[in-house]
CSV table of C-alpha atoms in Angstrom, one decimal:
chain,number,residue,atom,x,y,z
A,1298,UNK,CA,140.2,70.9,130.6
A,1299,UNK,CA,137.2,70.4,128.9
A,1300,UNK,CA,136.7,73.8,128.7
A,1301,UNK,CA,139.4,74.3,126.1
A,1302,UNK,CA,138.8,71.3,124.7
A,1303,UNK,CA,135.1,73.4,123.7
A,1304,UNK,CA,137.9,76.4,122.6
A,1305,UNK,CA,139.7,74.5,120.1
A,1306,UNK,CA,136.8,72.5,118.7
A,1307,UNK,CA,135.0,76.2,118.0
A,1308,UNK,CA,138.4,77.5,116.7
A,1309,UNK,CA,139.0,74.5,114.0
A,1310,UNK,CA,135.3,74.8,113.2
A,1311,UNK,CA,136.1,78.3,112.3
A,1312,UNK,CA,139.0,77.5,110.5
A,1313,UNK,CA,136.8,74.4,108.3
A,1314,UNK,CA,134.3,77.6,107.9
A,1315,UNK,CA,136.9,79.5,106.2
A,1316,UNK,CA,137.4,76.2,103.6
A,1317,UNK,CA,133.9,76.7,102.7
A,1318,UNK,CA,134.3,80.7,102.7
A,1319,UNK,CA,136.5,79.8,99.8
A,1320,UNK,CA,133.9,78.2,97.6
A,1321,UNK,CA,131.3,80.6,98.9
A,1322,UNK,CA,133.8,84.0,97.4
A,1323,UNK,CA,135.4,82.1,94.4
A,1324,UNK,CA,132.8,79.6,93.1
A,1325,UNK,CA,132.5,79.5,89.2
A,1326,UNK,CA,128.7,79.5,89.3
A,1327,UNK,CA,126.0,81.2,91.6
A,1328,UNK,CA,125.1,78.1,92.8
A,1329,UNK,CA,128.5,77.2,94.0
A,1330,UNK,CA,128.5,79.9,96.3
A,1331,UNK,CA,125.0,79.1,97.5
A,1332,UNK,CA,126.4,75.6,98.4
A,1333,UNK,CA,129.2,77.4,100.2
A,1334,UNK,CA,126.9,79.9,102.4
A,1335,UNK,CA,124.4,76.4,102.9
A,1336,UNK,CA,127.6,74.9,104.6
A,1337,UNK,CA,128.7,77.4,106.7
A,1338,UNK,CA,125.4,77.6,107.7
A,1339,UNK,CA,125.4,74.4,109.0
A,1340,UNK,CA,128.8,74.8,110.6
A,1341,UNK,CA,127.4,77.7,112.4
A,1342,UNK,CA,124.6,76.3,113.8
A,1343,UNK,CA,127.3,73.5,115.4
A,1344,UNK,CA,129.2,76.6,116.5
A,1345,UNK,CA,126.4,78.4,118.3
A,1346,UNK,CA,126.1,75.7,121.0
A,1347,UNK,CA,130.0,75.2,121.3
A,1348,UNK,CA,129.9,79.0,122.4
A,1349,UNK,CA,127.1,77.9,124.6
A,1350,UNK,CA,128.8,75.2,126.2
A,1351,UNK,CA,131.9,77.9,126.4
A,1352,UNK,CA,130.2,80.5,128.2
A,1353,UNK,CA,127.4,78.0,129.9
A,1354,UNK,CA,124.3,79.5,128.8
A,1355,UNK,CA,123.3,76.5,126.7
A,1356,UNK,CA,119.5,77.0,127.3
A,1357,UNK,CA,119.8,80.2,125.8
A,1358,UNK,CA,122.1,79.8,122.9
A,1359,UNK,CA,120.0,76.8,121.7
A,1360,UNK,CA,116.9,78.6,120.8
A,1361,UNK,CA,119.2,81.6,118.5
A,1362,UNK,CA,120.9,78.0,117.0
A,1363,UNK,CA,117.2,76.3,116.1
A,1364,UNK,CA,116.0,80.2,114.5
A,1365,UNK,CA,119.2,79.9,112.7
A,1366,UNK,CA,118.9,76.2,111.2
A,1367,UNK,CA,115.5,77.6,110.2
A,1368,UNK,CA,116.6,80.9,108.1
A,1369,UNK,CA,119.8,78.9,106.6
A,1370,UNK,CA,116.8,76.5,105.6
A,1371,UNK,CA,114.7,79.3,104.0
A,1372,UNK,CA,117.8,81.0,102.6
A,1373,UNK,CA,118.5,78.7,100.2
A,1374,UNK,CA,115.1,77.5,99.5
A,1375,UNK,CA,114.6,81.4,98.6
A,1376,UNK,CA,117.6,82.0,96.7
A,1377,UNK,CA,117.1,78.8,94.4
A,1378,UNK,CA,113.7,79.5,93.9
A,1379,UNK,CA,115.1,83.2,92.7
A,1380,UNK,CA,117.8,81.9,91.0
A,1381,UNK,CA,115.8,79.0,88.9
A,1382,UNK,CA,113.8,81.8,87.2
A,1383,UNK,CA,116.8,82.7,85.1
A,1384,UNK,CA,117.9,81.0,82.3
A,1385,UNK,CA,121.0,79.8,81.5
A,1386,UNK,CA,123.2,80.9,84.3
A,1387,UNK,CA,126.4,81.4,83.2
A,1388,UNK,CA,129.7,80.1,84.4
A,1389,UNK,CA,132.0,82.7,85.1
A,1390,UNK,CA,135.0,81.2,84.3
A,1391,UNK,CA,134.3,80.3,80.2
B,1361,UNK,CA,129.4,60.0,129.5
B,1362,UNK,CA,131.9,63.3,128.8
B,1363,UNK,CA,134.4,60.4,127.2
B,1364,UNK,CA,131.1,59.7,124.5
B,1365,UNK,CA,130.3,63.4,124.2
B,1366,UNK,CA,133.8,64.0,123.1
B,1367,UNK,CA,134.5,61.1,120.6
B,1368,UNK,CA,131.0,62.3,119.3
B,1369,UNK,CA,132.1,65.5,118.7
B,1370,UNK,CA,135.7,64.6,117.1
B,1371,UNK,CA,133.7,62.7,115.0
B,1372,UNK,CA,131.6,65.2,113.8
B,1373,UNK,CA,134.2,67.6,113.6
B,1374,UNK,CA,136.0,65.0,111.0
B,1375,UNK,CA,132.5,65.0,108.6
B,1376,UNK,CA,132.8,68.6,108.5
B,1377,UNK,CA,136.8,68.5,107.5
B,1378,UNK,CA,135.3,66.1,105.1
B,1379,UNK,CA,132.7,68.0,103.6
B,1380,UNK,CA,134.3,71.1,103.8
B,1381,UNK,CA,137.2,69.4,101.6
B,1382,UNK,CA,134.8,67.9,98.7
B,1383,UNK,CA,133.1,70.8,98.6
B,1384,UNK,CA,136.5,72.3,97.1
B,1385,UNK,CA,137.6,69.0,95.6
B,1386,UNK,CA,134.9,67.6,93.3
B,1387,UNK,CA,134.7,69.5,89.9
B,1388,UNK,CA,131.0,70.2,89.6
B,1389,UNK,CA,128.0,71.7,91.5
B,1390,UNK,CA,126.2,68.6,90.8
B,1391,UNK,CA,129.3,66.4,92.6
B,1392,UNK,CA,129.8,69.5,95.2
B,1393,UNK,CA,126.2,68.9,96.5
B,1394,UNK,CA,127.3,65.4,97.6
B,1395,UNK,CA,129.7,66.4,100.4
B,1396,UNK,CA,127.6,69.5,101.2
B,1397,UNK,CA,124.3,67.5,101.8
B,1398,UNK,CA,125.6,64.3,102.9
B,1399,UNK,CA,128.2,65.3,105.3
B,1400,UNK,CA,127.4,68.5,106.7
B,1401,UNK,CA,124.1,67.1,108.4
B,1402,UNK,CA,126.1,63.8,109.5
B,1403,UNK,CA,128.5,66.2,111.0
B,1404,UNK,CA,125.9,68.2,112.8
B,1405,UNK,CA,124.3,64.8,114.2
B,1406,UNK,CA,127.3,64.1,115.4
B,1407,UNK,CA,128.1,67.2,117.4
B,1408,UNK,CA,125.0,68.4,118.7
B,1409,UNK,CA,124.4,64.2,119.6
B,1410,UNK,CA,128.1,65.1,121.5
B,1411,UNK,CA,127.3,68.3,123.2
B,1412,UNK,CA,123.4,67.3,124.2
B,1413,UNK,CA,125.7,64.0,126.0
B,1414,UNK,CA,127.4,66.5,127.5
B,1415,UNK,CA,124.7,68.7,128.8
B,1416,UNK,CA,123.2,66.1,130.1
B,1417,UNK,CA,125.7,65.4,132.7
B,1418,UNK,CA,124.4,66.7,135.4
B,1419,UNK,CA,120.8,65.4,134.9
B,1420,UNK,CA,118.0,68.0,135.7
B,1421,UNK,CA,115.1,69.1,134.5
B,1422,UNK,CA,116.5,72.1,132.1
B,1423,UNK,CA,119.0,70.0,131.0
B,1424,UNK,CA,116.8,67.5,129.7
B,1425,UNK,CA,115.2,70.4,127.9
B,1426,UNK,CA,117.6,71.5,126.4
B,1427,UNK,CA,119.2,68.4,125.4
B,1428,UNK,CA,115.8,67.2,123.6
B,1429,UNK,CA,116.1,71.2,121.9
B,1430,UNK,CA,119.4,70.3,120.2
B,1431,UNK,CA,118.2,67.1,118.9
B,1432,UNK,CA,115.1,69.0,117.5
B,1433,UNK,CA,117.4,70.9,115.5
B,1434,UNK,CA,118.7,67.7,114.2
B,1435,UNK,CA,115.2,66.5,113.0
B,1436,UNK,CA,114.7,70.0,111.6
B,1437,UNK,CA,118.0,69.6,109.9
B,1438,UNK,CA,117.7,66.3,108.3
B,1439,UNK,CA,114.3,67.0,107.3
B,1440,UNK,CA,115.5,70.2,105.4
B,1441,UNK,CA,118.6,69.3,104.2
B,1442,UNK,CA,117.6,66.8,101.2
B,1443,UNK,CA,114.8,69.8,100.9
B,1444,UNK,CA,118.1,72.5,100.4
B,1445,UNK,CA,120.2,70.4,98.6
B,1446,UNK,CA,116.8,69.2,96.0
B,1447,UNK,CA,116.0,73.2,95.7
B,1448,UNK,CA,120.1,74.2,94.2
B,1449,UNK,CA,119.9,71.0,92.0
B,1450,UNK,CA,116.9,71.9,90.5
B,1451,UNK,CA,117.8,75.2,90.0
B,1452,UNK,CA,120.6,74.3,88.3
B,1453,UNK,CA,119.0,71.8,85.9
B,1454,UNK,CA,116.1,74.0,85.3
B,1455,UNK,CA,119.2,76.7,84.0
B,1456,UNK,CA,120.5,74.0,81.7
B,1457,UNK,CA,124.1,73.6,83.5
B,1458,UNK,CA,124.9,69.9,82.6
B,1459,UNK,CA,126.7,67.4,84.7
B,1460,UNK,CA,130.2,67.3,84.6
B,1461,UNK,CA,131.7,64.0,83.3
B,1462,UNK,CA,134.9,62.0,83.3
B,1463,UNK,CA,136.8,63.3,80.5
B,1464,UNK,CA,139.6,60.5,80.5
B,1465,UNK,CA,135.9,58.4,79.4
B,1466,UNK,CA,135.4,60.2,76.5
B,1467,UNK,CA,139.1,59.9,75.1
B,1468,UNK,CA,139.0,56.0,75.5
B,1469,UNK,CA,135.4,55.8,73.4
C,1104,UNK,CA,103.7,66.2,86.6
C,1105,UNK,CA,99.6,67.0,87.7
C,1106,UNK,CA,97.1,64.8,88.4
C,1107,UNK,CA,95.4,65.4,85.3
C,1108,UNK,CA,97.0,62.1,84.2
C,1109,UNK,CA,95.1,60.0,86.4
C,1110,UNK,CA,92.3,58.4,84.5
C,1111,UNK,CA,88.9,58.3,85.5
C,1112,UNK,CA,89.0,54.9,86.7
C,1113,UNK,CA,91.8,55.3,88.3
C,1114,UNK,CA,90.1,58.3,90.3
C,1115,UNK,CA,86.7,56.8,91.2
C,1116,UNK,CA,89.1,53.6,93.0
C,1117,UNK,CA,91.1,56.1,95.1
C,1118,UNK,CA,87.0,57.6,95.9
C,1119,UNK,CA,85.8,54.3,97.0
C,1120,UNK,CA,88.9,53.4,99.1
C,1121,UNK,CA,88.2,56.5,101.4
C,1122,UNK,CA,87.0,54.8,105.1
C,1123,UNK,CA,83.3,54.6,106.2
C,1124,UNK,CA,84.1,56.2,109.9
C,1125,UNK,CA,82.2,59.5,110.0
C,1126,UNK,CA,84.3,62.7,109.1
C,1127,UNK,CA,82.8,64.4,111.9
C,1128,UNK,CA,85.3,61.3,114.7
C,1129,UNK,CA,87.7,61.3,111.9
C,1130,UNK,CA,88.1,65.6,112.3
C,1131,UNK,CA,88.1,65.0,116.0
C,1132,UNK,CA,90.8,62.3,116.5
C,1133,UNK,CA,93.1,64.5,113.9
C,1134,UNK,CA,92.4,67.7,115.7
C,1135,UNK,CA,93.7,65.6,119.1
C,1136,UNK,CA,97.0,64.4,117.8
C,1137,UNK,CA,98.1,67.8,116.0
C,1138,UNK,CA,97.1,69.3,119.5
C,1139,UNK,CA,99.3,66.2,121.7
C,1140,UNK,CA,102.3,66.8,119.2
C,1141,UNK,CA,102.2,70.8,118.9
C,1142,UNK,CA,101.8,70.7,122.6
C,1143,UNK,CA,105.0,68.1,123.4
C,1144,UNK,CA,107.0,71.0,120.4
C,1145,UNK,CA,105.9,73.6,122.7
C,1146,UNK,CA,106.3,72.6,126.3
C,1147,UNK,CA,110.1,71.5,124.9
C,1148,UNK,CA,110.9,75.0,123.4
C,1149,UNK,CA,109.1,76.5,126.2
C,1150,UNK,CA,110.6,75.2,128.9
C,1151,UNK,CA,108.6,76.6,131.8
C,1152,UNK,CA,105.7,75.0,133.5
C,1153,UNK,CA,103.7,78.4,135.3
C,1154,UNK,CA,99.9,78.9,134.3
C,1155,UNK,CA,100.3,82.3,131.9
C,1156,UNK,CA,103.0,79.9,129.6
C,1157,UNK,CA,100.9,76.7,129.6
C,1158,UNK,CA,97.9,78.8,128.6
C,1159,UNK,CA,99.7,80.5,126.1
C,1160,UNK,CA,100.5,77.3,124.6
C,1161,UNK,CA,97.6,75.5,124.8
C,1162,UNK,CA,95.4,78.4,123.2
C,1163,UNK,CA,98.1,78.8,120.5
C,1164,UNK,CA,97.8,74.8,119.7
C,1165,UNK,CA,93.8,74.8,119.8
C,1166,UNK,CA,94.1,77.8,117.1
C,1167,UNK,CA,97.1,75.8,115.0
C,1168,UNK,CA,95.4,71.8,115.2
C,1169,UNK,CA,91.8,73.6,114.4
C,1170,UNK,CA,93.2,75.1,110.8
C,1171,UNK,CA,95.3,72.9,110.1
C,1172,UNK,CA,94.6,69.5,112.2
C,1173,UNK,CA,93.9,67.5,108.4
C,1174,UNK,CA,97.1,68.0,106.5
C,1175,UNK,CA,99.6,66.4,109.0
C,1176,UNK,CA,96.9,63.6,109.6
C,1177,UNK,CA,94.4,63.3,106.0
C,1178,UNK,CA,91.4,62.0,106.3
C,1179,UNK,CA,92.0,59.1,103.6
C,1180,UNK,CA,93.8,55.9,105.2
C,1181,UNK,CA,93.0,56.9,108.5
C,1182,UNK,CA,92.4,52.9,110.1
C,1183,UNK,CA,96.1,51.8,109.5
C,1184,UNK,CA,97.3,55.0,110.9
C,1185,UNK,CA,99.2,53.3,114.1
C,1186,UNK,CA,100.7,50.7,112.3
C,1187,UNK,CA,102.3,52.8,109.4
C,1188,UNK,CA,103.5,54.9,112.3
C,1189,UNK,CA,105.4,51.7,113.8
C,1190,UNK,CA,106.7,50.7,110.9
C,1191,UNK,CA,108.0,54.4,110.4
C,1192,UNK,CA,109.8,54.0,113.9
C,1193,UNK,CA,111.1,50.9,112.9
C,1194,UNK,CA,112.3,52.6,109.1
C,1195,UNK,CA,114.4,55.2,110.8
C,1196,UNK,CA,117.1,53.3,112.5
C,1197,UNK,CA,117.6,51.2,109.1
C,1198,UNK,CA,118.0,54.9,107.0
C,1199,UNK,CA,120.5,55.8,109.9
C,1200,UNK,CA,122.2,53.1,109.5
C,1201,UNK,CA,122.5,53.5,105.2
C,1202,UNK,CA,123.1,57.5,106.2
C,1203,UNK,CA,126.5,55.8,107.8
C,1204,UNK,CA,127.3,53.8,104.9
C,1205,UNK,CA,127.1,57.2,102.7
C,1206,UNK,CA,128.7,59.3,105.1
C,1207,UNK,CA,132.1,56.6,105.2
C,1208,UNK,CA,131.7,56.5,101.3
C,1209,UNK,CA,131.9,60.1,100.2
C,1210,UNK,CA,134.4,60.8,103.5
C,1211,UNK,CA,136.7,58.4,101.7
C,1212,UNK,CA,136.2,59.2,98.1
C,1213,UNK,CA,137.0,63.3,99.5
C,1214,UNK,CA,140.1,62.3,100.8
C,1215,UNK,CA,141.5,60.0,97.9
C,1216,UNK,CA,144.5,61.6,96.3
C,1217,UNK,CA,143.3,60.4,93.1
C,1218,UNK,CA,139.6,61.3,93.4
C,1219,UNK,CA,138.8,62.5,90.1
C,1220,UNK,CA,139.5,59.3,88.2
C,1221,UNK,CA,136.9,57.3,90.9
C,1222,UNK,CA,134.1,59.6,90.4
C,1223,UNK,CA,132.0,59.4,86.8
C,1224,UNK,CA,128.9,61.8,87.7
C,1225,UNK,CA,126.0,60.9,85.3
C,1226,UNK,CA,122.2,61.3,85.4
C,1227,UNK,CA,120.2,58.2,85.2
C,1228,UNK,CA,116.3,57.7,85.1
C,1229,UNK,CA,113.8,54.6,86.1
C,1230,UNK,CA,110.1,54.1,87.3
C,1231,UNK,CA,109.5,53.2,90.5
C,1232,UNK,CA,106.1,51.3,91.5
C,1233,UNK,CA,105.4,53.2,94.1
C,1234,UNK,CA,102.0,54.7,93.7
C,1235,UNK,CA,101.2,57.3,97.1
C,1236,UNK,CA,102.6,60.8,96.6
C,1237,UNK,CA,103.6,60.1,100.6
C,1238,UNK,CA,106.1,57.1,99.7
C,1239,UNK,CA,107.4,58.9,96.4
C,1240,UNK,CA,108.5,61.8,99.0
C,1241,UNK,CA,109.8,59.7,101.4
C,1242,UNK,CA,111.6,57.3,98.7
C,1243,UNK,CA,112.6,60.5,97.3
C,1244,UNK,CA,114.3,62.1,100.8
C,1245,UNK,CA,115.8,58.9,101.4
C,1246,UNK,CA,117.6,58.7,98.3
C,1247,UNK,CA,119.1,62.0,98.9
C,1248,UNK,CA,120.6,60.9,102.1
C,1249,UNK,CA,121.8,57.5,100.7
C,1250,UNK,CA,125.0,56.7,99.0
C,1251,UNK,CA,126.6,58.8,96.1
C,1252,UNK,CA,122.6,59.6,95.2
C,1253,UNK,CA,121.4,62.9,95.3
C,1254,UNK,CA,117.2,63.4,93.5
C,1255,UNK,CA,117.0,65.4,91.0
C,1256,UNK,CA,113.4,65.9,89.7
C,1257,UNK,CA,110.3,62.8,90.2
C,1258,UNK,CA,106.8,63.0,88.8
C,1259,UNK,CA,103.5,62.0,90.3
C,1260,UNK,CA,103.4,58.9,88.6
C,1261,UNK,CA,106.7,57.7,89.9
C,1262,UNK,CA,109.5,58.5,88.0
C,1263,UNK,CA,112.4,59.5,89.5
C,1264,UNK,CA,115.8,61.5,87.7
C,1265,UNK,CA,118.3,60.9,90.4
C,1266,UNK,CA,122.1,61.9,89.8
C,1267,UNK,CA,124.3,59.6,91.0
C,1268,UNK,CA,128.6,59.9,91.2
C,1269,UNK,CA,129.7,56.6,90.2
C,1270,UNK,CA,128.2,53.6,88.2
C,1271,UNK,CA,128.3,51.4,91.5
C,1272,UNK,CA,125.8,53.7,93.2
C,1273,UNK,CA,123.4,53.5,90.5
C,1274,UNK,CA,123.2,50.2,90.5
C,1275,UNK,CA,121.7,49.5,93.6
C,1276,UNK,CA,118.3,52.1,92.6
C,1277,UNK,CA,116.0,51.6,93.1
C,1278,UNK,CA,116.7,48.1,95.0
C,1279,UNK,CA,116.1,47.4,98.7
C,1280,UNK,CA,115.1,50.5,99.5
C,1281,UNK,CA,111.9,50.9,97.6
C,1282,UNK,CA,110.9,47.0,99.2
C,1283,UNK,CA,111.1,49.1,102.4
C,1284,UNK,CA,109.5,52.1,101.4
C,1285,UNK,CA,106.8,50.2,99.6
C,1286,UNK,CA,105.8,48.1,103.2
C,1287,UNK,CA,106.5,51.4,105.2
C,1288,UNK,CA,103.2,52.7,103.3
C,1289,UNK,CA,101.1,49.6,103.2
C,1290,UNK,CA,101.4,49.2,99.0
């Protein structure tokens, strides 16, 4: 029972993922989609250990979740820095 | 303790609804940063605070371990996470976007 | 922005606070507690307790605490070390608590039908007195994580650019917080 209990969580997380998939393909601005990635990033993180739990190798899927927090971190922190650099982004929809 | 770890969990499934939803609700990055920064890392402290409950329900050694890992990925998180959301917003005022502003405001003035 | 704005008054009083222990104990002690708490990170992520992994750790912590033992714990304010840490402890379940309070606020302000008219984004600016670049980053990470207040830019000498989503939010900056910032880092 609790088993697919684990099933549906991972599927609705998947299905909130594909919410912020939205932003992440359609966002006005570069830095909407950057917000977008950042949350499914997060969201997958969560995910990783569900499929742990799942298929009961939680020791091992919890070190691929903590590299994963880490590059979503540097990600962004990268792709700001890049993005900062040049002026007057422009929003896509004007 | 499996009761806990699953309330947990709902609930931290119901911060990510959330911030998924603002994210595509609120009109501006500057707003959109609320719900992605806020309530995405309340949502993972809720879940991974869920599933390390419910590794730790047969209590061993390993499980311990690993239930001390997943809340080290919380720390990590909530120490990076006003880091992330600080780095977009200061891209974008450093490219001169503006905030976005109540128009029904401007109308009455 | 730099520290070129300090005067030179204001740079020979931070030179006479530094402590009178000996920087050769003071190197020691720091070097000890970057070891203790890389050791605790690695024995957790490890997770196995043979010689060759403990050994592997332990060499790997003497190399990381030897480089880089005085940024995590500096060399200035080094005798009311265990007390800031306390009240640290004590600060956390307090910013959990407000982290709540935000959560709830922007969860409901999401799912209002009529969100658009409740919101009024703006940008607003004030000085805050706190005066270590340590507090300034904490104040400034806690304000991210607090209601409807997200940082937006804050200078050495203390003055923050926050961006906050409704006038009620603003208000309460820099408020309560800053009181507990402020005897988090002894000022």
């Amino acid at each position: 029972m609790m088993d697919s209990f684990f099933l549906y969580a991972g599927i609705y997380l998947c299905l909130i993922m594909l919410l912020s998939l939205y932003r992440a393909v359609f966002g006005p601005t570069v830095l909407d989609r950057m917000i977008g990635v950042n949350a499914i990033g997060s969201k997958t993180t969560a995910l990783l250990i569900l499929i742990g739990i799942i298929y009961q190798r939680v020791d091992m899927f919890v070190d691929i979740a903590l590299a994963y927090a880490c590059l979503n971190f540097i990600a962004v922190l990268a792709a700001s820095r890049y993005f900062q650099k040049i002026k007057g982004l422009y929003d896509e929809s004007h | 303790m499996t009761v806990s770890a699953v309330i947990f969990i709902v609930l931290g499934l119901f911060f990510f609804t959330g911030g998924s939803i603002g994210i595509l609700r609120f009109p501006d990055f500057y707003s959109r940063l609320h719900p992605a920064g806020k309530l995405d890392s309340m949502g993972l402290l809720m879940t991974m605070a869920g599933m390390a409950l419910y590794t730790l329900r047969d209590f061993s050694l390993p499980a311990i371990i690993t239930a001390l890992k997943i809340m080290l990925i919380v720390v990590l998180v909530f120490i990076t996470s006003p880091t992330a959301t600080h780095a977009i917003l200061d891209a974008g005022v450093r490219a001169g976007l503006g905030p976005w502003t109540a128009p029904e405001k401007k109308v009455k003035e | 922005m730099s520290v070129d704005n300090l005067s030179p008054s204001d740079v020979a009083a931070l030179r006479a606070k530094r402590p009178a222990l000996p920087s050769r104990t003071k190197k020691s002690i720091s070097f000890v507690l970057t070891f203790l708490i890389c050791f605790a990170t690695w024995i957790v992520l490890s997770g196995r307790f043979d010689l060759f992994h403990i050994g592997l750790g332990v060499i790997a912590c003497s190399i990381v605490s030897s480089l880089s033992g005085t940024i995590l714990i500096s060399r200035r304010g080094f005798e009311q070390m265990p007390r800031q840490w306390l009240q640290f402890i004590l600060y956390i379940p307090w910013l959990l608590y407000q982290i709540l309070l935000a959560n709830l606020q922007v969860t409901y302000l999401v799912f209002h039908p009529r969100m658009l008219e409740l919101i009024d984004p703006r940008i607003i600016r004030f000085k805050s007195r706190l005066k270590k670049p340590m507090s300034l980053f904490i104040f400034a990470n806690s304000i991210t994580l607090t209601p409807g207040t997200i940082t937006v830019y804050v200078s050495i000498t203390g003055e923050y650019t926050v961006h906050v989503i409704n006038e009620q939010a603003g208000n309460s900056l820099p408020g309560e917080m800053q009181e507990r910032v402020a005897r988090l880092m002894g000022e």
